[in-house]
CSV table of C-alpha atoms in Angstrom, one decimal:
chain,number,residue,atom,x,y,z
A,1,UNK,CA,-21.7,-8.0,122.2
A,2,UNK,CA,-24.2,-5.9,120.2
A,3,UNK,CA,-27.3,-7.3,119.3
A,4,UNK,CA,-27.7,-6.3,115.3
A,5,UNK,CA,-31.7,-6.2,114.2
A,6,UNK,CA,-30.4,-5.6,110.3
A,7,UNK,CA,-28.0,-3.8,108.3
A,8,UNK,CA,-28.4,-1.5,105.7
A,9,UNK,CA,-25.9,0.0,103.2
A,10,UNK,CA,-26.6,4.1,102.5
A,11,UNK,CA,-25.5,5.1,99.1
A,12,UNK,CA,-25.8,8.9,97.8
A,13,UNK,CA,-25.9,8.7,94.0
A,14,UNK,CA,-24.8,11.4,91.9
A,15,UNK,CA,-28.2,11.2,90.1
A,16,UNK,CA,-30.6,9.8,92.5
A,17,UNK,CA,-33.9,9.1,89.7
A,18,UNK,CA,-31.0,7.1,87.4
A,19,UNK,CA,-29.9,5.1,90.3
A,20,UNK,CA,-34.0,4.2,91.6
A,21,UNK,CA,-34.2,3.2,87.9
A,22,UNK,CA,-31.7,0.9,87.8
A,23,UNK,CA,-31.7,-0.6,91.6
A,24,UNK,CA,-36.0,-0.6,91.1
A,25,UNK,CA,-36.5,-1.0,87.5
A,26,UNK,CA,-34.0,-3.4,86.2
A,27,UNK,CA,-32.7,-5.2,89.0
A,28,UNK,CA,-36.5,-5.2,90.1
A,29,UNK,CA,-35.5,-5.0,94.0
A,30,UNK,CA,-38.4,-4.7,95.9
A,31,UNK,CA,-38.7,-1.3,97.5
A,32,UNK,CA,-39.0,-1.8,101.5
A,33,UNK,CA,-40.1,1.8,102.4
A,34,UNK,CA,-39.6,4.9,101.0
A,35,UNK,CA,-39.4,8.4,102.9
A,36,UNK,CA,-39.3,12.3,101.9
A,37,UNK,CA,-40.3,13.7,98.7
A,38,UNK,CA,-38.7,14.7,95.7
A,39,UNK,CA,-36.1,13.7,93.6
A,40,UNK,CA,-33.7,13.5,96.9
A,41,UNK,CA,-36.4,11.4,98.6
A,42,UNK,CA,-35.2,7.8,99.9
A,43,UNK,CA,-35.8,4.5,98.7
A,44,UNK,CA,-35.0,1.5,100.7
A,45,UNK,CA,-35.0,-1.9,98.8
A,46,UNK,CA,-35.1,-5.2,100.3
A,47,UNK,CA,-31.8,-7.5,99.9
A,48,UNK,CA,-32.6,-10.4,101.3
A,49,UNK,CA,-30.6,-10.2,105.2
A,50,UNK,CA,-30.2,-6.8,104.4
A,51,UNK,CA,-30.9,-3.2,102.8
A,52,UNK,CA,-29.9,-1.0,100.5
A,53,UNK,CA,-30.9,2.6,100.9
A,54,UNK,CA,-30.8,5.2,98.2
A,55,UNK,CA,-30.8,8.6,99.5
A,56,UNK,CA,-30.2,12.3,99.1
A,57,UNK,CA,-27.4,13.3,96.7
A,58,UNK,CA,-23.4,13.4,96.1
A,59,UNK,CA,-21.4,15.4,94.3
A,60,UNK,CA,-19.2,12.7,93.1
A,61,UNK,CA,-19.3,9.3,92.7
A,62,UNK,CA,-18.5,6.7,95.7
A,63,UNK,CA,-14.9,5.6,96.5
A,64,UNK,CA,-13.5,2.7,93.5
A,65,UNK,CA,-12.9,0.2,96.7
A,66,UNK,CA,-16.9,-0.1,97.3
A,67,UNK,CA,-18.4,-2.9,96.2
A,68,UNK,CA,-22.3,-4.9,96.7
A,69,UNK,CA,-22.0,-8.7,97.2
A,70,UNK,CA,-25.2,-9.9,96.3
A,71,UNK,CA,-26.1,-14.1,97.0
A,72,UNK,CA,-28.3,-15.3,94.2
A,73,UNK,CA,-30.3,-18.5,94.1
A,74,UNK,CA,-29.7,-19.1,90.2
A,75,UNK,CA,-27.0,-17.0,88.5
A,76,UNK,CA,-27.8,-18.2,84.8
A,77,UNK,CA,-31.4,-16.9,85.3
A,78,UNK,CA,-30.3,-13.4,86.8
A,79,UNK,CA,-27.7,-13.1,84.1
A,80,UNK,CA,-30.9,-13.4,81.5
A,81,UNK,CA,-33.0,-11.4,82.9
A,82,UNK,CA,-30.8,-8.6,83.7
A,83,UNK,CA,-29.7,-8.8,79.7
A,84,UNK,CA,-33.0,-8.6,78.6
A,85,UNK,CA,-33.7,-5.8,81.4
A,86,UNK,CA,-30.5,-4.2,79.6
A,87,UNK,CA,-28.5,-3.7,82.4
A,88,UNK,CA,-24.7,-4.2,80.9
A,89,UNK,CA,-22.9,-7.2,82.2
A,90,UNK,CA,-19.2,-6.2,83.3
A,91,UNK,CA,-18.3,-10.1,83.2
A,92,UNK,CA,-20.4,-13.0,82.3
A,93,UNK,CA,-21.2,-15.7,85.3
A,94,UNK,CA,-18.0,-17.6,85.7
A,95,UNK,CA,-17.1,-20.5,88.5
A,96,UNK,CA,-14.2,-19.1,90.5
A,97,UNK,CA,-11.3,-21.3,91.5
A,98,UNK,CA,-12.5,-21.0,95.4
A,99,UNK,CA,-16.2,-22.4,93.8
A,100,UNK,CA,-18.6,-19.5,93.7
A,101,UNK,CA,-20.0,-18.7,90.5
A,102,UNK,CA,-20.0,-14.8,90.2
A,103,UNK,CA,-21.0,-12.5,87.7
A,104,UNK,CA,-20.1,-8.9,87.8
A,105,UNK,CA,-22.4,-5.8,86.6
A,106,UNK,CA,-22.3,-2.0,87.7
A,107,UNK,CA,-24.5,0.7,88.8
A,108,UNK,CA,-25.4,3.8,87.3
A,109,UNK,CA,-22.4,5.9,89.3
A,110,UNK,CA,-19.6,2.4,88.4
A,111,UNK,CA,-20.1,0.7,92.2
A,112,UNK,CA,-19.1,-2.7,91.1
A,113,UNK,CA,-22.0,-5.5,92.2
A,114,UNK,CA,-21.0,-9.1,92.0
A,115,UNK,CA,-23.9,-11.3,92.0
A,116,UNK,CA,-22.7,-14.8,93.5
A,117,UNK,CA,-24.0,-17.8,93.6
A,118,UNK,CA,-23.2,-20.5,96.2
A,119,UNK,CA,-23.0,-24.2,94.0
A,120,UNK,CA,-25.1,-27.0,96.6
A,121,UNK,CA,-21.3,-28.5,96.6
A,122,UNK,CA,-19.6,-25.5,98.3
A,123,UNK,CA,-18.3,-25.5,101.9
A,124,UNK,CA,-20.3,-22.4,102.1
A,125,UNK,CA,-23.5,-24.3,102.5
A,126,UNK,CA,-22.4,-27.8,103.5
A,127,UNK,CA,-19.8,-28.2,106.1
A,128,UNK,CA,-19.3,-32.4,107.0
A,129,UNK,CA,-19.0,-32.9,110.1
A,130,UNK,CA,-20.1,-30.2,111.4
């Protein structure tokens, strides 16, 4: 079996400043390192068990079947504050019939995120019996 350290997901924007602004500035990820110079350098933010690098550039945007999955401790909050940040909220929070709540924005080049949050109730953080 491998051993895994951490993960990171590598994205190439299309427009590489617009997509810092709107990972850095108004989903206020906090930048883990950043390497190179210009505006192709990379930015690596911090997600929690994971990372999310922006770097270099594509001609095109990403394939329609990617999409972020992104746990969050309070989804009402998040929902607020990204408002008010004025990122555009593709669906409002909404409990799912398998129990997550999920909310569902975009980023600058349309890669869906859905923010979830796990309800103290879900199998997903309290198994009985086990």
């Amino acid at each position: 079996m491998v051993h895994v350290l951490s993960s990171r997901t590598l994205i190439r924007p299309t427009d590489p400043e617009r997509s810092r602004a709107f990972y850095g500035e108004r989903l206020r990820l906090p930048v883990y390192r950043e390497f190179g110079t210009g505006p192709e350098r990379g930015t690596v933010y911090f997600l929690g068990g994971g990372f999310l690098e922006l770097s270099g550039r594509a001609e095109t945007p990403l394939s329609p079947g990617i999409r972020l999955w992104l746990q969050v401790e309070d989804l009402a909050a998040a929902h607020d504050e990204l408002r008010a940040a004025g990122v555009e909220i593709v669906r409002p929070p909404v409990r799912e019939p398998w129990g997550l709540i999920e909310m569902w924005i975009a980023d600058p080049d349309g890669i869906p995120l859905v923010l979830v949050e796990v309800p103290a109730e879900h199998p997903l953080r309290h198994r009985p019996g086990i």
